[in-house]
Amino acid sequence: MLASQQINLSEQLEQDGFLVFEDFIPGSVCDHLVDYMKSMLANADFTALKTAFSTKTHKHAQEKYFLDSGDKVRFFLEEGAINEAGELTVAKELAVNKVGHALHTLDPIFYCFSHLHQTISIMQAVGIAQPEIMQSMYIFKQPHIGGEVTAHQDSTFLYVHGKPITGFWFALEDATVENGCLWAIPGGHHSQLKSRMIREDDQIRTDIYDETPWDLSLMEPVEVKKGSLIVLHGLLPHMSKENTSGISRHAYAMHVMSGMDKFADNNWIRV
Ligand code: FE2
């Protein structure tokens, strides 16, 4: 990649808050990842998951299941997908909201996909020196039940002292308004960080710096075709709405920082 292109992409991300690369991943690769994840799900043992989520006072167990997932491949359920007896209320392949947070290191297929040369080149081109992937998620956004992800900035959850964390969001299927595509406030990353999720031992809390709610009327849909890559500035306000359609919206997301910068010690993921 030419030095001038690198400056342009880096400047463009700073200016707009997000970038869209269409036809970034071949459709056949997307299909392969979707099929591979389906086979992972089919072979997954949900016993521990059911235990963690089955009791009435499960908030702590759920938090612990989440907090310990930074270096594991764990399944997270859609709300209401399990009842108090620990039984799934929908088919296993429809019950999962996402899989996280270390597919990029622990799973050989996702390791390869996460480290594709063309993706690393984009990381460098947007100004991430010595890129390091801090977490990964496979997101299902199931037909009819895939829930809303409310407006947020990724830096709230993964704070970096230096260049803010950068999101890499791959559409493994078409993402439309109907099936819950990303929405973002163009230029919204120029505002300050509104909150931070802080971890102290096994407790998490949210520190609020600005209580003003996001002006959701400024959110614009970012509809993309399967195979597209969306790069998100860590301070960009973004969200996704419920999937009201009968079509799934699978995506793979990674969050990346520069190895030259410092990952905050009190992020929920410990490194
Ligand atoms: Fe996000």
PDB file of C-alpha atoms and ligand atoms in Angstrom:
ATOM      1  CA  MET A   1       0.000   0.000   0.000  1.00  0.00           C
ATOM      2  CA  LEU A   2       1.286   3.443  -0.918  1.00  0.00           C
ATOM      3  CA  ALA A   3       2.149   5.903   1.853  1.00  0.00           C
ATOM      4  CA  SER A   4      -0.351   8.411   0.392  1.00  0.00           C
ATOM      5  CA  GLN A   5      -3.169   5.826   0.639  1.00  0.00           C
ATOM      6  CA  GLN A   6      -2.246   5.186   4.258  1.00  0.00           C
ATOM      7  CA  ILE A   7      -2.476   8.881   5.095  1.00  0.00           C
ATOM      8  CA  ASN A   8      -5.826   9.107   3.304  1.00  0.00           C
ATOM      9  CA  LEU A   9      -7.467   6.186   5.110  1.00  0.00           C
ATOM     10  CA  SER A  10      -6.165   7.296   8.485  1.00  0.00           C
ATOM     11  CA  GLU A  11      -7.362  10.867   7.883  1.00  0.00           C
ATOM     12  CA  GLN A  12     -10.688   9.641   6.545  1.00  0.00           C
ATOM     13  CA  LEU A  13     -11.340   7.565   9.672  1.00  0.00           C
ATOM     14  CA  GLU A  14     -10.451  10.532  11.882  1.00  0.00           C
ATOM     15  CA  GLN A  15     -12.767  12.732   9.826  1.00  0.00           C
ATOM     16  CA  ASP A  16     -15.838  10.475   9.417  1.00  0.00           C
ATOM     17  CA  GLY A  17     -15.577   8.043  12.318  1.00  0.00           C
ATOM     18  CA  PHE A  18     -16.093   4.970  10.135  1.00  0.00           C
ATOM     19  CA  LEU A  19     -15.027   3.469   6.813  1.00  0.00           C
ATOM     20  CA  VAL A  20     -16.789   0.931   4.592  1.00  0.00           C
ATOM     21  CA  PHE A  21     -14.863  -1.471   2.340  1.00  0.00           C
ATOM     22  CA  GLU A  22     -17.228  -3.307   0.015  1.00  0.00           C
ATOM     23  CA  ASP A  23     -16.326  -6.720  -1.443  1.00  0.00           C
ATOM     24  CA  PHE A  24     -13.514  -7.037   1.083  1.00  0.00           C
ATOM     25  CA  ILE A  25     -14.036 -10.744   1.756  1.00  0.00           C
ATOM     26  CA  PRO A  26     -15.113 -13.235  -0.960  1.00  0.00           C
ATOM     27  CA  GLY A  27     -18.644 -14.542  -0.508  1.00  0.00           C
ATOM     28  CA  SER A  28     -17.342 -18.115  -0.417  1.00  0.00           C
ATOM     29  CA  VAL A  29     -15.184 -17.274   2.621  1.00  0.00           C
ATOM     30  CA  CYS A  30     -18.197 -15.724   4.377  1.00  0.00           C
ATOM     31  CA  ASP A  31     -20.243 -18.856   3.631  1.00  0.00           C
ATOM     32  CA  HIS A  32     -17.466 -21.047   4.960  1.00  0.00           C
ATOM     33  CA  LEU A  33     -17.290 -19.108   8.251  1.00  0.00           C
ATOM     34  CA  VAL A  34     -21.081 -19.230   8.674  1.00  0.00           C
ATOM     35  CA  ASP A  35     -21.121 -22.993   8.048  1.00  0.00           C
ATOM     36  CA  TYR A  36     -18.136 -23.502  10.328  1.00  0.00           C
ATOM     37  CA  MET A  37     -19.847 -21.619  13.152  1.00  0.00           C
ATOM     38  CA  LYS A  38     -22.976 -23.707  12.649  1.00  0.00           C
ATOM     39  CA  SER A  39     -20.893 -26.862  13.096  1.00  0.00           C
ATOM     40  CA  MET A  40     -19.260 -25.358  16.219  1.00  0.00           C
ATOM     41  CA  LEU A  41     -22.713 -24.725  17.629  1.00  0.00           C
ATOM     42  CA  ALA A  42     -23.929 -28.204  16.759  1.00  0.00           C
ATOM     43  CA  ASN A  43     -20.984 -29.710  18.657  1.00  0.00           C
ATOM     44  CA  ALA A  44     -21.059 -27.269  21.583  1.00  0.00           C
ATOM     45  CA  ASP A  45     -21.815 -28.516  25.068  1.00  0.00           C
ATOM     46  CA  PHE A  46     -24.276 -26.116  26.685  1.00  0.00           C
ATOM     47  CA  THR A  47     -24.262 -27.787  30.106  1.00  0.00           C
ATOM     48  CA  ALA A  48     -22.125 -25.166  31.889  1.00  0.00           C
ATOM     49  CA  LEU A  49     -23.958 -22.402  30.094  1.00  0.00           C
ATOM     50  CA  LYS A  50     -27.327 -23.657  31.258  1.00  0.00           C
ATOM     51  CA  THR A  51     -26.060 -23.862  34.834  1.00  0.00           C
ATOM     52  CA  ALA A  52     -24.675 -20.333  34.744  1.00  0.00           C
ATOM     53  CA  PHE A  53     -27.901 -18.880  33.431  1.00  0.00           C
ATOM     54  CA  SER A  54     -30.575 -21.009  35.028  1.00  0.00           C
ATOM     55  CA  THR A  55     -31.004 -19.803  38.622  1.00  0.00           C
ATOM     56  CA  LYS A  56     -33.145 -16.868  39.656  1.00  0.00           C
ATOM     57  CA  THR A  57     -30.262 -14.957  41.241  1.00  0.00           C
ATOM     58  CA  HIS A  58     -27.966 -15.383  38.298  1.00  0.00           C
ATOM     59  CA  LYS A  59     -26.582 -11.871  37.816  1.00  0.00           C
ATOM     60  CA  HIS A  60     -23.254 -12.631  39.484  1.00  0.00           C
ATOM     61  CA  ALA A  61     -22.870 -15.951  37.659  1.00  0.00           C
ATOM     62  CA  GLN A  62     -23.615 -14.267  34.367  1.00  0.00           C
ATOM     63  CA  GLU A  63     -21.080 -11.517  35.095  1.00  0.00           C
ATOM     64  CA  LYS A  64     -18.446 -14.082  35.989  1.00  0.00           C
ATOM     65  CA  TYR A  65     -19.196 -16.083  32.825  1.00  0.00           C
ATOM     66  CA  PHE A  66     -18.673 -12.863  30.848  1.00  0.00           C
ATOM     67  CA  LEU A  67     -15.600 -11.620  32.751  1.00  0.00           C
ATOM     68  CA  ASP A  68     -13.818 -14.947  32.340  1.00  0.00           C
ATOM     69  CA  SER A  69     -14.463 -15.099  28.585  1.00  0.00           C
ATOM     70  CA  GLY A  70     -11.633 -12.800  27.462  1.00  0.00           C
ATOM     71  CA  ASP A  71      -9.326 -15.729  26.784  1.00  0.00           C
ATOM     72  CA  LYS A  72     -11.983 -18.321  25.978  1.00  0.00           C
ATOM     73  CA  VAL A  73     -14.528 -19.244  23.339  1.00  0.00           C
ATOM     74  CA  ARG A  74     -17.862 -18.906  25.107  1.00  0.00           C
ATOM     75  CA  PHE A  75     -21.444 -18.825  23.932  1.00  0.00           C
ATOM     76  CA  PHE A  76     -23.798 -16.048  25.035  1.00  0.00           C
ATOM     77  CA  LEU A  77     -27.525 -16.568  24.790  1.00  0.00           C
ATOM     78  CA  GLU A  78     -30.290 -14.359  23.516  1.00  0.00           C
ATOM     79  CA  GLU A  79     -32.425 -12.945  26.308  1.00  0.00           C
ATOM     80  CA  GLY A  80     -35.223 -15.347  27.123  1.00  0.00           C
ATOM     81  CA  ALA A  81     -33.587 -18.251  25.317  1.00  0.00           C
ATOM     82  CA  ILE A  82     -33.367 -20.219  28.550  1.00  0.00           C
ATOM     83  CA  ASN A  83     -35.971 -20.695  31.265  1.00  0.00           C
ATOM     84  CA  GLU A  84     -35.521 -20.875  35.037  1.00  0.00           C
ATOM     85  CA  ALA A  85     -35.143 -24.629  34.859  1.00  0.00           C
ATOM     86  CA  GLY A  86     -32.132 -24.197  32.596  1.00  0.00           C
ATOM     87  CA  GLU A  87     -33.865 -25.475  29.489  1.00  0.00           C
ATOM     88  CA  LEU A  88     -33.581 -23.843  26.105  1.00  0.00           C
ATOM     89  CA  THR A  89     -36.821 -22.277  24.945  1.00  0.00           C
ATOM     90  CA  VAL A  90     -35.759 -22.247  21.287  1.00  0.00           C
ATOM     91  CA  ALA A  91     -33.614 -24.520  19.108  1.00  0.00           C
ATOM     92  CA  LYS A  92     -29.926 -24.511  20.073  1.00  0.00           C
ATOM     93  CA  GLU A  93     -28.834 -22.901  16.793  1.00  0.00           C
ATOM     94  CA  LEU A  94     -31.310 -20.059  17.347  1.00  0.00           C
ATOM     95  CA  ALA A  95     -30.552 -19.511  21.045  1.00  0.00           C
ATOM     96  CA  VAL A  96     -27.122 -17.911  20.752  1.00  0.00           C
ATOM     97  CA  ASN A  97     -26.595 -14.151  20.589  1.00  0.00           C
ATOM     98  CA  LYS A  98     -22.820 -14.237  20.163  1.00  0.00           C
ATOM     99  CA  VAL A  99     -19.625 -16.218  20.678  1.00  0.00           C
ATOM    100  CA  GLY A 100     -16.637 -14.517  22.301  1.00  0.00           C
ATOM    101  CA  HIS A 101     -14.084 -13.339  23.014  1.00  0.00           C
ATOM    102  CA  ALA A 102     -10.937 -15.179  21.875  1.00  0.00           C
ATOM    103  CA  LEU A 103     -11.872 -16.874  18.603  1.00  0.00           C
ATOM    104  CA  HIS A 104      -8.999 -14.948  17.011  1.00  0.00           C
ATOM    105  CA  THR A 105      -6.420 -16.745  19.152  1.00  0.00           C
ATOM    106  CA  LEU A 106      -7.979 -20.097  20.105  1.00  0.00           C
ATOM    107  CA  ASP A 107      -9.815 -21.251  17.001  1.00  0.00           C
ATOM    108  CA  PRO A 108      -7.610 -22.160  14.001  1.00  0.00           C
ATOM    109  CA  ILE A 109     -10.137 -21.089  11.350  1.00  0.00           C
ATOM    110  CA  PHE A 110     -10.920 -17.751  13.004  1.00  0.00           C
ATOM    111  CA  TYR A 111      -7.234 -17.249  13.786  1.00  0.00           C
ATOM    112  CA  CYS A 112      -6.467 -17.434  10.057  1.00  0.00           C
ATOM    113  CA  PHE A 113      -9.393 -15.209   9.105  1.00  0.00           C
ATOM    114  CA  SER A 114      -8.507 -12.624  11.768  1.00  0.00           C
ATOM    115  CA  HIS A 115      -4.944 -12.318  10.535  1.00  0.00           C
ATOM    116  CA  LEU A 116      -5.531 -12.029   6.785  1.00  0.00           C
ATOM    117  CA  HIS A 117      -2.864  -9.928   5.159  1.00  0.00           C
ATOM    118  CA  GLN A 118      -5.375  -7.511   3.624  1.00  0.00           C
ATOM    119  CA  THR A 119      -6.981  -6.870   7.020  1.00  0.00           C
ATOM    120  CA  ILE A 120      -3.643  -6.257   8.722  1.00  0.00           C
ATOM    121  CA  SER A 121      -2.832  -3.819   5.896  1.00  0.00           C
ATOM    122  CA  ILE A 122      -6.031  -1.872   6.616  1.00  0.00           C
ATOM    123  CA  MET A 123      -5.195  -1.819  10.324  1.00  0.00           C
ATOM    124  CA  GLN A 124      -1.843  -0.278   9.519  1.00  0.00           C
ATOM    125  CA  ALA A 125      -3.357   2.052   6.914  1.00  0.00           C
ATOM    126  CA  VAL A 126      -5.754   3.552   9.463  1.00  0.00           C
ATOM    127  CA  GLY A 127      -2.792   4.348  11.698  1.00  0.00           C
ATOM    128  CA  ILE A 128      -2.619   1.364  14.047  1.00  0.00           C
ATOM    129  CA  ALA A 129       1.101   0.723  14.470  1.00  0.00           C
ATOM    130  CA  GLN A 130       1.933  -2.883  15.448  1.00  0.00           C
ATOM    131  CA  PRO A 131      -1.745  -3.908  15.554  1.00  0.00           C
ATOM    132  CA  GLU A 132      -2.916  -6.209  18.330  1.00  0.00           C
ATOM    133  CA  ILE A 133      -6.349  -7.847  18.347  1.00  0.00           C
ATOM    134  CA  MET A 134      -7.803  -7.516  21.847  1.00  0.00           C
ATOM    135  CA  GLN A 135     -11.081  -9.371  21.403  1.00  0.00           C
ATOM    136  CA  SER A 136     -13.259 -11.058  18.801  1.00  0.00           C
ATOM    137  CA  MET A 137     -16.943 -11.869  18.575  1.00  0.00           C
ATOM    138  CA  TYR A 138     -19.122 -13.851  16.225  1.00  0.00           C
ATOM    139  CA  ILE A 139     -22.527 -12.165  16.281  1.00  0.00           C
ATOM    140  CA  PHE A 140     -25.684 -13.951  15.093  1.00  0.00           C
ATOM    141  CA  LYS A 141     -28.513 -11.383  15.181  1.00  0.00           C
ATOM    142  CA  GLN A 142     -31.028 -14.187  14.903  1.00  0.00           C
ATOM    143  CA  PRO A 143     -34.182 -13.871  12.740  1.00  0.00           C
ATOM    144  CA  HIS A 144     -37.095 -12.335  14.681  1.00  0.00           C
ATOM    145  CA  ILE A 145     -35.358 -12.560  18.096  1.00  0.00           C
ATOM    146  CA  GLY A 146     -31.960 -10.904  17.527  1.00  0.00           C
ATOM    147  CA  GLY A 147     -32.048  -8.078  20.080  1.00  0.00           C
ATOM    148  CA  GLU A 148     -31.093  -4.414  19.920  1.00  0.00           C
ATOM    149  CA  VAL A 149     -27.578  -3.299  20.841  1.00  0.00           C
ATOM    150  CA  THR A 150     -28.101   0.154  22.320  1.00  0.00           C
ATOM    151  CA  ALA A 151     -26.071   3.213  21.327  1.00  0.00           C
ATOM    152  CA  HIS A 152     -22.538   3.105  22.665  1.00  0.00           C
ATOM    153  CA  GLN A 153     -18.877   3.913  22.039  1.00  0.00           C
ATOM    154  CA  ASP A 154     -16.510   0.943  21.946  1.00  0.00           C
ATOM    155  CA  SER A 155     -13.989   2.855  24.073  1.00  0.00           C
ATOM    156  CA  THR A 156     -16.490   2.537  26.929  1.00  0.00           C
ATOM    157  CA  PHE A 157     -15.686  -1.168  27.076  1.00  0.00           C
ATOM    158  CA  LEU A 158     -12.079  -1.292  25.810  1.00  0.00           C
ATOM    159  CA  TYR A 159     -10.190   1.829  26.845  1.00  0.00           C
ATOM    160  CA  VAL A 160      -6.752   2.497  25.401  1.00  0.00           C
ATOM    161  CA  HIS A 161      -4.309   5.147  26.634  1.00  0.00           C
ATOM    162  CA  GLY A 162      -3.373   6.490  23.186  1.00  0.00           C
ATOM    163  CA  LYS A 163      -5.198   5.953  19.899  1.00  0.00           C
ATOM    164  CA  PRO A 164      -8.712   4.707  20.745  1.00  0.00           C
ATOM    165  CA  ILE A 165      -9.620   1.080  20.123  1.00  0.00           C
ATOM    166  CA  THR A 166     -10.698   0.447  16.517  1.00  0.00           C
ATOM    167  CA  GLY A 167     -13.485  -1.920  15.522  1.00  0.00           C
ATOM    168  CA  PHE A 168     -13.315  -4.215  12.468  1.00  0.00           C
ATOM    169  CA  TRP A 169     -16.799  -5.489  11.622  1.00  0.00           C
ATOM    170  CA  PHE A 170     -17.157  -8.063   8.843  1.00  0.00           C
ATOM    171  CA  ALA A 171     -20.580  -8.682   7.314  1.00  0.00           C
ATOM    172  CA  LEU A 172     -20.780 -12.446   6.784  1.00  0.00           C
ATOM    173  CA  GLU A 173     -24.321 -11.931   5.458  1.00  0.00           C
ATOM    174  CA  ASP A 174     -26.076  -8.892   3.978  1.00  0.00           C
ATOM    175  CA  ALA A 175     -26.852  -6.351   6.721  1.00  0.00           C
ATOM    176  CA  THR A 176     -30.000  -4.312   6.101  1.00  0.00           C
ATOM    177  CA  VAL A 177     -32.307  -2.067   8.109  1.00  0.00           C
ATOM    178  CA  GLU A 178     -34.744  -4.984   8.330  1.00  0.00           C
ATOM    179  CA  ASN A 179     -32.310  -7.532   9.763  1.00  0.00           C
ATOM    180  CA  GLY A 180     -30.479  -5.179  12.124  1.00  0.00           C
ATOM    181  CA  CYS A 181     -27.567  -3.479  10.350  1.00  0.00           C
ATOM    182  CA  LEU A 182     -25.243  -1.103  12.174  1.00  0.00           C
ATOM    183  CA  TRP A 183     -26.351   2.499  12.674  1.00  0.00           C
ATOM    184  CA  ALA A 184     -23.903   5.312  13.449  1.00  0.00           C
ATOM    185  CA  ILE A 185     -23.795   9.073  13.999  1.00  0.00           C
ATOM    186  CA  PRO A 186     -21.437  10.334  11.272  1.00  0.00           C
ATOM    187  CA  GLY A 187     -18.791  12.544  12.898  1.00  0.00           C
ATOM    188  CA  GLY A 188     -20.115  11.644  16.352  1.00  0.00           C
ATOM    189  CA  HIS A 189     -16.671  10.423  17.391  1.00  0.00           C
ATOM    190  CA  HIS A 190     -15.601  14.043  17.805  1.00  0.00           C
ATOM    191  CA  SER A 191     -17.594  14.154  21.031  1.00  0.00           C
ATOM    192  CA  GLN A 192     -16.068  12.982  24.297  1.00  0.00           C
ATOM    193  CA  LEU A 193     -16.275   9.528  25.837  1.00  0.00           C
ATOM    194  CA  LYS A 194     -19.564   9.364  27.744  1.00  0.00           C
ATOM    195  CA  SER A 195     -18.802   6.473  30.070  1.00  0.00           C
ATOM    196  CA  ARG A 196     -16.391   3.684  30.938  1.00  0.00           C
ATOM    197  CA  MET A 197     -16.976   0.167  32.129  1.00  0.00           C
ATOM    198  CA  ILE A 198     -14.470  -0.453  34.907  1.00  0.00           C
ATOM    199  CA  ARG A 199     -13.436  -3.818  36.332  1.00  0.00           C
ATOM    200  CA  GLU A 200     -12.112  -4.123  39.860  1.00  0.00           C
ATOM    201  CA  ASP A 201     -11.349  -7.724  40.742  1.00  0.00           C
ATOM    202  CA  ASP A 202     -14.543  -9.520  39.706  1.00  0.00           C
ATOM    203  CA  GLN A 203     -16.800  -6.503  40.040  1.00  0.00           C
ATOM    204  CA  ILE A 204     -17.816  -4.310  37.133  1.00  0.00           C
ATOM    205  CA  ARG A 205     -19.227  -0.807  37.302  1.00  0.00           C
ATOM    206  CA  THR A 206     -19.877   2.005  34.860  1.00  0.00           C
ATOM    207  CA  ASP A 207     -18.397   5.454  35.427  1.00  0.00           C
ATOM    208  CA  ILE A 208     -20.458   8.183  33.722  1.00  0.00           C
ATOM    209  CA  TYR A 209     -18.662  11.268  32.408  1.00  0.00           C
ATOM    210  CA  ASP A 210     -21.533  12.792  30.426  1.00  0.00           C
ATOM    211  CA  GLU A 211     -25.157  11.946  31.170  1.00  0.00           C
ATOM    212  CA  THR A 212     -26.525  13.580  28.005  1.00  0.00           C
ATOM    213  CA  PRO A 213     -28.227  10.866  25.963  1.00  0.00           C
ATOM    214  CA  TRP A 214     -27.261  10.305  22.351  1.00  0.00           C
ATOM    215  CA  ASP A 215     -29.454  12.126  19.830  1.00  0.00           C
ATOM    216  CA  LEU A 216     -30.737   9.005  18.121  1.00  0.00           C
ATOM    217  CA  SER A 217     -32.313  11.074  15.328  1.00  0.00           C
ATOM    218  CA  LEU A 218     -28.756  11.577  14.047  1.00  0.00           C
ATOM    219  CA  MET A 219     -28.169   7.834  13.656  1.00  0.00           C
ATOM    220  CA  GLU A 220     -27.846   6.724  10.036  1.00  0.00           C
ATOM    221  CA  PRO A 221     -28.080   3.104   8.849  1.00  0.00           C
ATOM    222  CA  VAL A 222     -24.930   1.535   7.450  1.00  0.00           C
ATOM    223  CA  GLU A 223     -26.382  -1.119   5.172  1.00  0.00           C
ATOM    224  CA  VAL A 224     -23.723  -3.352   3.635  1.00  0.00           C
ATOM    225  CA  LYS A 225     -23.509  -6.405   1.454  1.00  0.00           C
ATOM    226  CA  LYS A 226     -22.059  -9.709   2.577  1.00  0.00           C
ATOM    227  CA  GLY A 227     -18.250  -9.525   2.420  1.00  0.00           C
ATOM    228  CA  SER A 228     -18.041  -5.858   3.442  1.00  0.00           C
ATOM    229  CA  LEU A 229     -15.753  -4.595   6.181  1.00  0.00           C
ATOM    230  CA  ILE A 230     -16.743  -1.645   8.368  1.00  0.00           C
ATOM    231  CA  VAL A 231     -13.980   0.031  10.396  1.00  0.00           C
ATOM    232  CA  LEU A 232     -15.213   1.944  13.448  1.00  0.00           C
ATOM    233  CA  HIS A 233     -13.456   4.649  15.471  1.00  0.00           C
ATOM    234  CA  GLY A 234     -13.554   3.818  19.187  1.00  0.00           C
ATOM    235  CA  LEU A 235     -15.432   7.013  20.044  1.00  0.00           C
ATOM    236  CA  LEU A 236     -18.049   6.657  17.282  1.00  0.00           C
ATOM    237  CA  PRO A 237     -21.597   6.358  18.677  1.00  0.00           C
ATOM    238  CA  HIS A 238     -23.178   3.335  17.025  1.00  0.00           C
ATOM    239  CA  MET A 239     -25.881   0.764  17.622  1.00  0.00           C
ATOM    240  CA  SER A 240     -27.905  -1.935  15.918  1.00  0.00           C
ATOM    241  CA  LYS A 241     -31.639  -2.427  16.101  1.00  0.00           C
ATOM    242  CA  GLU A 242     -33.671  -5.583  16.541  1.00  0.00           C
ATOM    243  CA  ASN A 243     -33.816  -8.048  13.732  1.00  0.00           C
ATOM    244  CA  THR A 244     -37.478  -7.860  12.780  1.00  0.00           C
ATOM    245  CA  SER A 245     -37.018  -9.942   9.640  1.00  0.00           C
ATOM    246  CA  GLY A 246     -36.880 -13.661   9.027  1.00  0.00           C
ATOM    247  CA  ILE A 247     -33.309 -13.368   7.751  1.00  0.00           C
ATOM    248  CA  SER A 248     -30.252 -13.720   9.984  1.00  0.00           C
ATOM    249  CA  ARG A 249     -27.449 -11.158  10.022  1.00  0.00           C
ATOM    250  CA  HIS A 250     -24.226 -12.929  10.931  1.00  0.00           C
ATOM    251  CA  ALA A 251     -21.128 -10.807  11.506  1.00  0.00           C
ATOM    252  CA  TYR A 252     -17.622 -11.196  12.897  1.00  0.00           C
ATOM    253  CA  ALA A 253     -16.110  -8.313  14.849  1.00  0.00           C
ATOM    254  CA  MET A 254     -12.635  -7.661  16.215  1.00  0.00           C
ATOM    255  CA  HIS A 255     -11.298  -4.802  18.309  1.00  0.00           C
ATOM    256  CA  VAL A 256      -7.763  -3.718  17.625  1.00  0.00           C
ATOM    257  CA  MET A 257      -5.213  -1.402  19.232  1.00  0.00           C
ATOM    258  CA  SER A 258      -1.626  -0.420  18.638  1.00  0.00           C
ATOM    259  CA  GLY A 259       1.017  -2.386  20.505  1.00  0.00           C
ATOM    260  CA  MET A 260       2.724   0.977  21.023  1.00  0.00           C
ATOM    261  CA  ASP A 261      -0.169   2.159  23.226  1.00  0.00           C
ATOM    262  CA  LYS A 262      -1.311   0.992  26.666  1.00  0.00           C
ATOM    263  CA  PHE A 263      -4.465  -1.048  27.268  1.00  0.00           C
ATOM    264  CA  ALA A 264      -6.106   0.254  30.462  1.00  0.00           C
ATOM    265  CA  ASP A 265      -5.450  -2.033  33.446  1.00  0.00           C
ATOM    266  CA  ASN A 266      -9.060  -1.771  34.586  1.00  0.00           C
ATOM    267  CA  ASN A 267     -10.690  -2.886  31.342  1.00  0.00           C
ATOM    268  CA  TRP A 268     -12.879  -5.953  31.734  1.00  0.00           C
ATOM    269  CA  ILE A 269     -10.462  -7.990  29.622  1.00  0.00           C
ATOM    270  CA  ARG A 270      -7.197  -8.639  31.419  1.00  0.00           C
ATOM    271  CA  VAL A 271      -4.036  -8.897  29.302  1.00  0.00           C
TER     272      VAL A 271
HETATM  273 FE   FE2 B   1     -19.752  -1.614  19.336  1.00  0.00          FE
END
